Amino acid sequence: MTALLSNKLILIIFTIILTLALSIYLIKKYKLTRYQVLVFVLLVLFWSAINIIRAYRKNYATGTIADGGLGLDVSTAATMAAAYGLISIFVRLPVFALSDFFKSRKFFIALALCFVLGSSILVLIDPSYESLYWSSLALGAGASILSLFNVMFAETFSPQQAIFSVSVLSVAPLLAEFLMSPLQYIATSTKPIDYGWMWGVSAVLASLALIFLIFVKDNKKPERNFTLAHVKSALSNRNFLLLCLMGIVISFVRFASSGSNMNNFAKTELIAMSPLLIAYVEMVYSIAQLIAGVLVGIVLKKKIGVKNTLVLGLALSGLFTLLASFITDPTTLFWLNALNGFGYGLTYNVLLGMAMQPFAKDMREVTMGIYQTFFAVGIYYGDKIYALMTGFVPKELSSGARYQTVFGWLSIVSIVAIVFVLVIFNKRTKEYIEA
């Protein structure tokens, strides 16, 4: 027991040192201003409070009572997890309109943190389907606020550096995931699993983020940007709407093939992945996403262009889901998540950057809000897919085989998306796409 605790402590110290070293390198490499650093650190804290529990919602719900779970069925757990995407559909656009109306972004960031804090305490006090549902709603609301950070950060760069700003800021939530992995392992490495401890850590981190938020200036300008004219202008832009449709596909594949769904798949008898690998599977995904995200803004946009980067990302995600539909070796599946993370890092950053870069700064809150609403539709159905598929998959299939069936479907979705990009984003749209 002493040796186990010692190894866990070493793991945490190593992770913290590596995270600090990477953060310092990025700050110096890209000469970030003090304000940019504050926004970066705030996002790390903000996302840490969400990330430590986000991928374990289904595990907590479906785990046996003897193992520390609630013993709920898979369909019920999928409905609970889908609340994350459901609230995002209704929050992502209004949060931009309201922050513009009240001329404050800090208030809504604080509101989201309070929601996460309160719901995490609720789960800690009374673990149940209802409290987990509220927690899932809070996490979805918090994820919806992430786009506010992107706009705050992008406004500190020139209009032509939107994709570059997305690439730099994308490192912050991935660092949060990296930091949370050893803490997730501590909670899940023994039986019964201490899920409540993770929700307790989430509450503490949300509190720390609220305190840190006090020291971050609100850079929302007093001018009103979220106007009916701007909304009409964005919705009448055919190329922008095509990007929004792609956002649905990208988020659907991402949330159906990773996070809580991957964790649940990994713990089935078919895979039987160890708690250590399950705790770090999200980190492998995140490191690959981090590398891809940085490469998009610094290298790939210039070298192969936006369209080819998008196709490459979809191809890698499609390859992962195809391999996951028949590979059962836990170690191989663990490392294959890097392929999925790299693919998503390319597609997510390209689309997010293109939702802002072709537009003037006073349009970005509108375009980001609209794009994020479409993106949330994909999140909802990505989480909901395992409940929706119940009537289409033979009941005699094992839980692991059901997940593999979904992965097979996802690979087809990725292929269709690649064809869509190649056909729709042609020479006529080159000026817009490659802006």
CSV table of C-alpha atoms in Angstrom, one decimal:
chain,number,residue,atom,x,y,z
A,1,MET,CA,0.0,0.0,0.0
A,2,THR,CA,2.9,2.4,0.9
A,3,ALA,CA,4.6,1.6,-2.4
A,4,LEU,CA,1.3,2.3,-4.3
A,5,LEU,CA,0.8,5.6,-2.7
A,6,SER,CA,4.4,6.5,-3.3
A,7,ASN,CA,4.0,5.7,-7.1
A,8,LYS,CA,0.9,7.8,-7.3
A,9,LEU,CA,2.6,10.8,-5.6
A,10,ILE,CA,5.5,10.5,-8.1
A,11,LEU,CA,3.1,10.4,-10.9
A,12,ILE,CA,1.3,13.6,-9.7
A,13,ILE,CA,4.6,15.5,-9.2
A,14,PHE,CA,5.9,14.4,-12.6
A,15,THR,CA,2.7,15.6,-14.3
A,16,ILE,CA,2.7,19.0,-12.5
A,17,ILE,CA,6.4,19.6,-13.5
A,18,LEU,CA,5.8,18.6,-17.1
A,19,THR,CA,2.7,20.8,-17.3
A,20,LEU,CA,4.5,23.8,-15.8
A,21,ALA,CA,7.4,23.3,-18.2
A,22,LEU,CA,5.1,23.1,-21.2
A,23,SER,CA,3.2,26.2,-20.1
A,24,ILE,CA,6.3,28.3,-19.6
A,25,TYR,CA,7.7,27.2,-23.0
A,26,LEU,CA,4.5,28.3,-24.8
A,27,ILE,CA,4.4,31.6,-22.9
A,28,LYS,CA,8.0,32.4,-23.9
A,29,LYS,CA,7.8,30.9,-27.4
A,30,TYR,CA,4.8,33.0,-28.5
A,31,LYS,CA,5.5,36.0,-26.3
A,32,LEU,CA,2.1,36.0,-24.6
A,33,THR,CA,1.2,39.2,-22.8
A,34,ARG,CA,0.3,39.2,-19.1
A,35,TYR,CA,-3.4,39.4,-19.9
A,36,GLN,CA,-3.1,36.5,-22.4
A,37,VAL,CA,-1.4,34.4,-19.7
A,38,LEU,CA,-4.1,35.2,-17.2
A,39,VAL,CA,-6.8,34.0,-19.6
A,40,PHE,CA,-4.8,30.9,-20.3
A,41,VAL,CA,-4.4,30.0,-16.6
A,42,LEU,CA,-8.0,30.8,-15.9
A,43,LEU,CA,-9.0,28.4,-18.7
A,44,VAL,CA,-6.8,25.6,-17.2
A,45,LEU,CA,-8.5,26.0,-13.8
A,46,PHE,CA,-12.0,26.3,-15.4
A,47,TRP,CA,-11.6,23.2,-17.6
A,48,SER,CA,-9.9,21.1,-14.8
A,49,ALA,CA,-13.1,21.5,-12.7
A,50,ILE,CA,-15.1,20.1,-15.7
A,51,ASN,CA,-12.6,17.5,-17.0
A,52,ILE,CA,-12.0,15.6,-13.8
A,53,ILE,CA,-15.6,14.3,-13.8
A,54,ARG,CA,-16.7,14.6,-17.4
A,55,ALA,CA,-15.5,11.3,-18.7
A,56,TYR,CA,-16.7,9.4,-15.6
A,57,ARG,CA,-20.4,10.3,-15.6
A,58,LYS,CA,-21.4,7.0,-17.4
A,59,ASN,CA,-18.9,4.9,-15.4
A,60,TYR,CA,-20.4,6.3,-12.1
A,61,ALA,CA,-24.0,5.7,-13.3
A,62,THR,CA,-23.5,2.2,-14.8
A,63,GLY,CA,-20.9,0.8,-12.3
A,64,THR,CA,-22.1,-1.8,-9.9
A,65,ILE,CA,-22.9,-0.7,-6.3
A,66,ALA,CA,-20.2,-3.0,-5.0
A,67,ASP,CA,-17.7,-1.1,-7.3
A,68,GLY,CA,-18.8,2.3,-6.1
A,69,GLY,CA,-21.3,3.0,-8.9
A,70,LEU,CA,-25.0,3.5,-8.9
A,71,GLY,CA,-26.0,0.4,-10.9
A,72,LEU,CA,-28.1,2.2,-13.5
A,73,ASP,CA,-28.7,0.6,-17.0
A,74,VAL,CA,-26.8,1.8,-20.1
A,75,SER,CA,-29.8,3.5,-21.7
A,76,THR,CA,-30.6,5.6,-18.6
A,77,ALA,CA,-26.9,6.5,-18.2
A,78,ALA,CA,-26.8,7.6,-21.9
A,79,THR,CA,-29.8,9.9,-21.4
A,80,MET,CA,-28.1,11.4,-18.3
A,81,ALA,CA,-24.8,11.9,-20.2
A,82,ALA,CA,-26.7,13.4,-23.2
A,83,ALA,CA,-27.9,16.3,-21.0
A,84,TYR,CA,-24.4,17.7,-21.5
A,85,GLY,CA,-25.0,18.3,-25.2
A,86,LEU,CA,-28.7,19.0,-24.7
A,87,ILE,CA,-28.2,22.1,-22.6
A,88,SER,CA,-25.3,23.2,-24.9
A,89,ILE,CA,-27.8,23.5,-27.8
A,90,PHE,CA,-29.8,26.1,-25.9
A,91,VAL,CA,-27.0,27.9,-24.1
A,92,ARG,CA,-24.2,28.5,-26.7
A,93,LEU,CA,-25.9,31.1,-28.7
A,94,PRO,CA,-27.8,33.0,-25.9
A,95,VAL,CA,-24.6,33.3,-23.8
A,96,PHE,CA,-23.0,35.4,-26.6
A,97,ALA,CA,-26.2,37.5,-27.0
A,98,LEU,CA,-26.5,38.0,-23.2
A,99,SER,CA,-22.8,38.8,-22.6
A,100,ASP,CA,-23.0,41.3,-25.4
A,101,PHE,CA,-26.2,42.9,-23.9
A,102,PHE,CA,-24.8,43.1,-20.4
A,103,LYS,CA,-21.3,43.9,-21.8
A,104,SER,CA,-19.7,41.3,-19.5
A,105,ARG,CA,-18.1,37.9,-20.2
A,106,LYS,CA,-16.7,37.5,-16.7
A,107,PHE,CA,-20.2,37.3,-15.2
A,108,PHE,CA,-21.2,34.3,-17.4
A,109,ILE,CA,-17.9,32.5,-16.7
A,110,ALA,CA,-18.6,33.0,-13.0
A,111,LEU,CA,-22.2,31.8,-13.4
A,112,ALA,CA,-21.0,28.6,-15.1
A,113,LEU,CA,-18.4,28.0,-12.4
A,114,CYS,CA,-21.1,28.4,-9.7
A,115,PHE,CA,-23.3,25.9,-11.5
A,116,VAL,CA,-20.4,23.4,-11.7
A,117,LEU,CA,-19.6,24.0,-8.0
A,118,GLY,CA,-23.2,23.6,-6.8
A,119,SER,CA,-23.9,20.4,-8.9
A,120,SER,CA,-20.6,18.8,-7.8
A,121,ILE,CA,-21.5,19.4,-4.2
A,122,LEU,CA,-25.0,17.9,-4.9
A,123,VAL,CA,-23.5,14.7,-6.3
A,124,LEU,CA,-21.1,14.5,-3.3
A,125,ILE,CA,-24.0,14.8,-0.8
A,126,ASP,CA,-26.6,12.8,-2.7
A,127,PRO,CA,-25.2,10.5,-5.5
A,128,SER,CA,-28.2,9.6,-7.7
A,129,TYR,CA,-29.5,9.8,-11.3
A,130,GLU,CA,-31.0,13.2,-10.6
A,131,SER,CA,-27.8,14.7,-9.1
A,132,LEU,CA,-25.7,13.3,-11.9
A,133,TYR,CA,-28.2,14.7,-14.4
A,134,TRP,CA,-27.8,18.2,-12.8
A,135,SER,CA,-24.0,17.7,-12.9
A,136,SER,CA,-24.1,16.7,-16.6
A,137,LEU,CA,-26.2,19.9,-17.3
A,138,ALA,CA,-23.6,22.0,-15.4
A,139,LEU,CA,-20.7,20.5,-17.3
A,140,GLY,CA,-22.5,21.1,-20.6
A,141,ALA,CA,-23.2,24.7,-19.6
A,142,GLY,CA,-19.5,25.1,-18.6
A,143,ALA,CA,-18.4,23.7,-22.0
A,144,SER,CA,-20.6,26.2,-23.7
A,145,ILE,CA,-18.7,29.0,-22.0
A,146,LEU,CA,-15.5,27.7,-23.5
A,147,SER,CA,-16.2,29.6,-26.7
A,148,LEU,CA,-16.3,32.9,-24.7
A,149,PHE,CA,-12.6,32.2,-23.8
A,150,ASN,CA,-11.8,31.8,-27.5
A,151,VAL,CA,-13.3,35.1,-28.4
A,152,MET,CA,-11.6,36.8,-25.4
A,153,PHE,CA,-8.3,35.4,-26.5
A,154,ALA,CA,-8.7,36.0,-30.2
A,155,GLU,CA,-9.4,39.7,-29.6
A,156,THR,CA,-5.9,40.1,-28.3
A,157,PHE,CA,-4.5,39.0,-31.7
A,158,SER,CA,-4.8,40.6,-35.1
A,159,PRO,CA,-7.8,39.6,-37.3
A,160,GLN,CA,-5.6,37.4,-39.5
A,161,GLN,CA,-4.3,35.3,-36.5
A,162,ALA,CA,-7.7,33.8,-35.5
A,163,ILE,CA,-6.6,30.2,-36.2
A,164,PHE,CA,-3.3,30.8,-34.6
A,165,SER,CA,-5.0,32.1,-31.4
A,166,VAL,CA,-7.3,29.0,-31.4
A,167,SER,CA,-4.2,26.8,-31.6
A,168,VAL,CA,-2.4,28.5,-28.7
A,169,LEU,CA,-5.5,28.6,-26.4
A,170,SER,CA,-6.4,25.0,-27.3
A,171,VAL,CA,-3.4,23.9,-25.2
A,172,ALA,CA,-5.0,25.2,-22.0
A,173,PRO,CA,-7.9,22.7,-21.7
A,174,LEU,CA,-5.6,19.9,-22.8
A,175,LEU,CA,-3.1,20.8,-20.1
A,176,ALA,CA,-6.1,20.6,-17.7
A,177,GLU,CA,-6.9,17.1,-18.9
A,178,PHE,CA,-3.2,16.1,-18.5
A,179,LEU,CA,-3.2,17.4,-14.9
A,180,MET,CA,-6.4,15.6,-14.0
A,181,SER,CA,-5.3,12.1,-15.3
A,182,PRO,CA,-3.3,11.2,-12.2
A,183,LEU,CA,-6.1,12.4,-9.9
A,184,GLN,CA,-8.6,10.3,-11.8
A,185,TYR,CA,-6.3,7.3,-11.4
A,186,ILE,CA,-6.1,7.8,-7.7
A,187,ALA,CA,-9.9,7.7,-7.4
A,188,THR,CA,-10.3,4.6,-9.7
A,189,SER,CA,-7.3,2.4,-8.9
A,190,THR,CA,-8.9,0.8,-5.9
A,191,LYS,CA,-12.3,-0.9,-5.3
A,192,PRO,CA,-14.8,0.4,-4.5
A,193,ILE,CA,-14.0,3.4,-6.9
A,194,ASP,CA,-14.2,6.7,-5.1
A,195,TYR,CA,-16.3,8.6,-7.6
A,196,GLY,CA,-17.4,11.1,-4.9
A,197,TRP,CA,-13.8,12.2,-4.4
A,198,MET,CA,-13.5,13.3,-8.0
A,199,TRP,CA,-16.7,15.3,-7.7
A,200,GLY,CA,-15.3,16.9,-4.5
A,201,VAL,CA,-12.1,17.8,-6.4
A,202,SER,CA,-14.3,19.4,-9.1
A,203,ALA,CA,-16.0,21.6,-6.5
A,204,VAL,CA,-12.6,22.7,-5.1
A,205,LEU,CA,-11.2,23.5,-8.5
A,206,ALA,CA,-14.4,25.5,-9.4
A,207,SER,CA,-13.9,27.5,-6.2
A,208,LEU,CA,-10.3,28.2,-7.1
A,209,ALA,CA,-11.3,29.3,-10.6
A,210,LEU,CA,-13.9,31.7,-9.2
A,211,ILE,CA,-11.2,33.3,-6.9
A,212,PHE,CA,-8.7,33.6,-9.8
A,213,LEU,CA,-11.4,35.1,-12.1
A,214,ILE,CA,-11.4,38.2,-9.8
A,215,PHE,CA,-7.9,39.1,-11.1
A,216,VAL,CA,-8.8,38.8,-14.8
A,217,LYS,CA,-10.0,41.9,-16.5
A,218,ASP,CA,-13.2,41.7,-18.6
A,219,ASN,CA,-12.1,42.8,-22.1
A,220,LYS,CA,-15.6,43.0,-23.5
A,221,LYS,CA,-15.9,46.3,-25.4
A,222,PRO,CA,-18.9,48.6,-24.7
A,223,GLU,CA,-20.1,48.4,-28.3
A,224,ARG,CA,-23.0,46.1,-29.1
A,225,ASN,CA,-22.0,43.4,-31.6
A,226,PHE,CA,-24.8,40.9,-31.3
A,227,THR,CA,-27.3,42.6,-33.6
A,228,LEU,CA,-30.1,41.3,-35.8
A,229,ALA,CA,-28.2,42.6,-38.9
A,230,HIS,CA,-25.1,40.6,-37.9
A,231,VAL,CA,-27.1,37.5,-37.3
A,232,LYS,CA,-28.8,37.8,-40.7
A,233,SER,CA,-25.4,38.4,-42.3
A,234,ALA,CA,-23.9,35.3,-40.8
A,235,LEU,CA,-26.9,33.1,-41.6
A,236,SER,CA,-27.0,34.3,-45.2
A,237,ASN,CA,-23.3,33.2,-45.7
A,238,ARG,CA,-23.5,29.8,-47.5
A,239,ASN,CA,-19.9,28.9,-46.7
A,240,PHE,CA,-20.3,29.6,-43.0
A,241,LEU,CA,-23.4,27.4,-42.8
A,242,LEU,CA,-21.6,24.6,-44.5
A,243,LEU,CA,-18.9,24.9,-41.8
A,244,CYS,CA,-21.6,24.7,-39.2
A,245,LEU,CA,-23.0,21.5,-40.7
A,246,MET,CA,-19.4,20.1,-40.6
A,247,GLY,CA,-19.3,21.1,-36.9
A,248,ILE,CA,-22.3,18.8,-36.2
A,249,VAL,CA,-20.5,15.9,-37.8
A,250,ILE,CA,-17.1,16.5,-36.1
A,251,SER,CA,-18.6,16.8,-32.6
A,252,PHE,CA,-20.9,13.8,-33.2
A,253,VAL,CA,-17.9,11.6,-34.1
A,254,ARG,CA,-15.8,13.0,-31.3
A,255,PHE,CA,-18.3,12.5,-28.4
A,256,ALA,CA,-19.5,9.1,-29.7
A,257,SER,CA,-16.0,7.7,-29.9
A,258,SER,CA,-14.2,9.2,-26.9
A,259,GLY,CA,-14.7,10.6,-23.4
A,260,SER,CA,-17.3,8.8,-21.3
A,261,ASN,CA,-18.2,6.5,-24.2
A,262,MET,CA,-14.6,5.3,-24.6
A,263,ASN,CA,-14.3,4.8,-20.9
A,264,ASN,CA,-17.4,2.7,-20.8
A,265,PHE,CA,-16.3,0.7,-23.8
A,266,ALA,CA,-12.8,0.1,-22.2
A,267,LYS,CA,-14.3,-1.4,-19.0
A,268,THR,CA,-16.5,-3.9,-20.8
A,269,GLU,CA,-15.5,-7.6,-20.5
A,270,LEU,CA,-14.6,-7.6,-24.2
A,271,ILE,CA,-11.8,-5.0,-23.6
A,272,ALA,CA,-11.2,-5.2,-19.8
A,273,MET,CA,-8.8,-2.3,-19.8
A,274,SER,CA,-7.0,-1.6,-16.5
A,275,PRO,CA,-8.0,1.4,-14.3
A,276,LEU,CA,-4.6,3.0,-15.0
A,277,LEU,CA,-5.0,2.8,-18.7
A,278,ILE,CA,-8.6,4.0,-18.5
A,279,ALA,CA,-7.5,7.0,-16.4
A,280,TYR,CA,-4.9,7.9,-18.9
A,281,VAL,CA,-6.7,7.1,-22.1
A,282,GLU,CA,-8.1,10.6,-22.2
A,283,MET,CA,-4.6,12.0,-21.7
A,284,VAL,CA,-3.3,10.1,-24.7
A,285,TYR,CA,-6.2,11.5,-26.7
A,286,SER,CA,-5.5,15.0,-25.4
A,287,ILE,CA,-1.7,15.0,-26.0
A,288,ALA,CA,-2.4,14.0,-29.6
A,289,GLN,CA,-5.1,16.7,-29.9
A,290,LEU,CA,-2.7,19.3,-28.4
A,291,ILE,CA,0.0,18.5,-30.9
A,292,ALA,CA,-2.4,18.6,-33.8
A,293,GLY,CA,-4.0,21.8,-32.6
A,294,VAL,CA,-0.7,23.6,-32.4
A,295,LEU,CA,0.3,22.2,-35.8
A,296,VAL,CA,-2.9,23.6,-37.5
A,297,GLY,CA,-2.1,27.2,-36.8
A,298,ILE,CA,1.7,27.1,-37.1
A,299,VAL,CA,2.4,24.6,-39.8
A,300,LEU,CA,-0.4,22.8,-41.6
A,301,LYS,CA,-2.5,25.9,-42.6
A,302,LYS,CA,0.4,27.2,-44.5
A,303,LYS,CA,1.8,23.9,-45.8
A,304,ILE,CA,-1.2,22.0,-47.0
A,305,GLY,CA,-4.1,24.4,-46.6
A,306,VAL,CA,-7.3,24.4,-44.5
A,307,LYS,CA,-9.3,22.1,-46.8
A,308,ASN,CA,-6.6,19.4,-46.8
A,309,THR,CA,-6.1,19.7,-43.1
A,310,LEU,CA,-9.8,19.1,-42.6
A,311,VAL,CA,-9.8,16.0,-44.8
A,312,LEU,CA,-6.7,14.7,-43.0
A,313,GLY,CA,-8.3,15.1,-39.6
A,314,LEU,CA,-11.5,13.3,-40.8
A,315,ALA,CA,-9.5,10.5,-42.3
A,316,LEU,CA,-7.6,9.9,-39.1
A,317,SER,CA,-10.7,9.9,-37.0
A,318,GLY,CA,-12.4,7.5,-39.5
A,319,LEU,CA,-9.4,5.2,-39.4
A,320,PHE,CA,-9.5,5.1,-35.6
A,321,THR,CA,-13.2,4.2,-35.5
A,322,LEU,CA,-12.7,1.5,-38.1
A,323,LEU,CA,-9.9,-0.1,-36.1
A,324,ALA,CA,-11.8,0.2,-32.9
A,325,SER,CA,-14.7,-1.7,-34.4
A,326,PHE,CA,-12.7,-5.0,-34.3
A,327,ILE,CA,-9.6,-4.5,-32.2
A,328,THR,CA,-10.0,-5.9,-28.6
A,329,ASP,CA,-6.5,-5.7,-27.2
A,330,PRO,CA,-6.7,-3.1,-24.4
A,331,THR,CA,-3.1,-1.8,-24.9
A,332,THR,CA,-3.5,-1.4,-28.6
A,333,LEU,CA,-6.8,0.3,-28.2
A,334,PHE,CA,-5.3,2.6,-25.5
A,335,TRP,CA,-2.6,3.9,-27.9
A,336,LEU,CA,-4.9,4.1,-30.9
A,337,ASN,CA,-6.7,6.9,-29.1
A,338,ALA,CA,-3.8,9.1,-30.1
A,339,LEU,CA,-5.0,8.7,-33.7
A,340,ASN,CA,-8.5,9.8,-32.8
A,341,GLY,CA,-7.2,12.8,-30.7
A,342,PHE,CA,-4.9,13.9,-33.5
A,343,GLY,CA,-7.7,13.8,-36.0
A,344,TYR,CA,-10.1,15.8,-33.8
A,345,GLY,CA,-7.3,18.3,-33.0
A,346,LEU,CA,-7.0,19.0,-36.7
A,347,THR,CA,-10.7,19.3,-37.5
A,348,TYR,CA,-11.8,21.1,-34.4
A,349,ASN,CA,-9.2,23.8,-34.6
A,350,VAL,CA,-9.7,24.4,-38.3
A,351,LEU,CA,-13.5,24.8,-38.0
A,352,LEU,CA,-13.3,26.9,-34.9
A,353,GLY,CA,-10.7,29.2,-36.5
A,354,MET,CA,-12.8,29.4,-39.7
A,355,ALA,CA,-15.9,30.4,-37.7
A,356,MET,CA,-14.0,33.6,-36.8
A,357,GLN,CA,-11.2,34.4,-39.2
A,358,PRO,CA,-13.1,35.3,-42.4
A,359,PHE,CA,-15.2,37.8,-40.4
A,360,ALA,CA,-14.5,41.2,-38.9
A,361,LYS,CA,-14.0,41.3,-35.1
A,362,ASP,CA,-17.4,42.8,-34.5
A,363,MET,CA,-19.0,39.7,-36.1
A,364,ARG,CA,-17.1,37.0,-34.2
A,365,GLU,CA,-19.4,36.8,-31.2
A,366,VAL,CA,-22.3,36.2,-33.6
A,367,THR,CA,-20.6,33.6,-35.8
A,368,MET,CA,-19.0,31.8,-32.8
A,369,GLY,CA,-22.4,31.6,-31.1
A,370,ILE,CA,-24.2,30.2,-34.2
A,371,TYR,CA,-21.4,27.8,-34.9
A,372,GLN,CA,-21.3,26.5,-31.3
A,373,THR,CA,-25.0,25.9,-31.4
A,374,PHE,CA,-24.6,23.6,-34.4
A,375,PHE,CA,-21.6,22.0,-32.7
A,376,ALA,CA,-23.7,21.2,-29.6
A,377,VAL,CA,-26.3,19.3,-31.7
A,378,GLY,CA,-23.5,16.8,-32.6
A,379,ILE,CA,-22.4,16.6,-28.9
A,380,TYR,CA,-26.0,15.7,-27.9
A,381,TYR,CA,-26.4,12.9,-30.4
A,382,GLY,CA,-22.8,11.7,-29.8
A,383,ASP,CA,-23.7,11.1,-26.2
A,384,LYS,CA,-27.2,9.8,-27.0
A,385,ILE,CA,-26.1,7.3,-29.7
A,386,TYR,CA,-25.9,4.4,-27.4
A,387,ALA,CA,-29.5,4.9,-26.2
A,388,LEU,CA,-30.7,5.5,-29.7
A,389,MET,CA,-29.1,2.3,-31.1
A,390,THR,CA,-30.9,0.0,-28.6
A,391,GLY,CA,-33.7,-0.8,-31.1
A,392,PHE,CA,-31.3,-1.3,-34.1
A,393,VAL,CA,-28.7,-3.7,-32.6
A,394,PRO,CA,-29.5,-7.3,-31.8
A,395,LYS,CA,-30.2,-7.7,-28.0
A,396,GLU,CA,-28.1,-10.8,-27.8
A,397,LEU,CA,-24.9,-8.8,-28.5
A,398,SER,CA,-22.7,-8.1,-25.5
A,399,SER,CA,-22.1,-4.5,-24.3
A,400,GLY,CA,-18.6,-4.5,-25.9
A,401,ALA,CA,-20.0,-5.7,-29.3
A,402,ARG,CA,-22.6,-3.0,-29.2
A,403,TYR,CA,-19.9,-0.3,-28.8
A,404,GLN,CA,-17.9,-1.9,-31.7
A,405,THR,CA,-21.0,-1.7,-33.9
A,406,VAL,CA,-21.3,2.0,-33.2
A,407,PHE,CA,-17.6,2.5,-34.0
A,408,GLY,CA,-18.3,0.8,-37.4
A,409,TRP,CA,-21.1,3.2,-38.1
A,410,LEU,CA,-18.9,6.2,-37.1
A,411,SER,CA,-16.2,5.2,-39.7
A,412,ILE,CA,-18.9,5.4,-42.4
A,413,VAL,CA,-19.9,8.8,-41.1
A,414,SER,CA,-16.3,10.0,-41.4
A,415,ILE,CA,-16.0,8.7,-45.0
A,416,VAL,CA,-19.3,10.5,-46.0
A,417,ALA,CA,-17.9,13.7,-44.4
A,418,ILE,CA,-14.7,13.5,-46.4
A,419,VAL,CA,-16.7,13.2,-49.6
A,420,PHE,CA,-18.8,16.2,-48.5
A,421,VAL,CA,-15.7,18.3,-48.0
A,422,LEU,CA,-14.1,17.4,-51.3
A,423,VAL,CA,-17.3,18.1,-53.2
A,424,ILE,CA,-18.6,21.2,-51.4
A,425,PHE,CA,-15.4,23.0,-50.7
A,426,ASN,CA,-14.3,23.5,-54.2
A,427,LYS,CA,-12.6,26.3,-56.2
A,428,ARG,CA,-15.5,28.6,-55.8
A,429,THR,CA,-15.1,28.5,-52.0
A,430,LYS,CA,-11.3,28.5,-51.9
A,431,GLU,CA,-11.0,32.2,-51.1
A,432,TYR,CA,-13.3,31.8,-48.1
A,433,ILE,CA,-11.8,28.5,-46.8
A,434,GLU,CA,-8.2,29.5,-47.2
A,435,ALA,CA,-8.6,33.0,-45.8
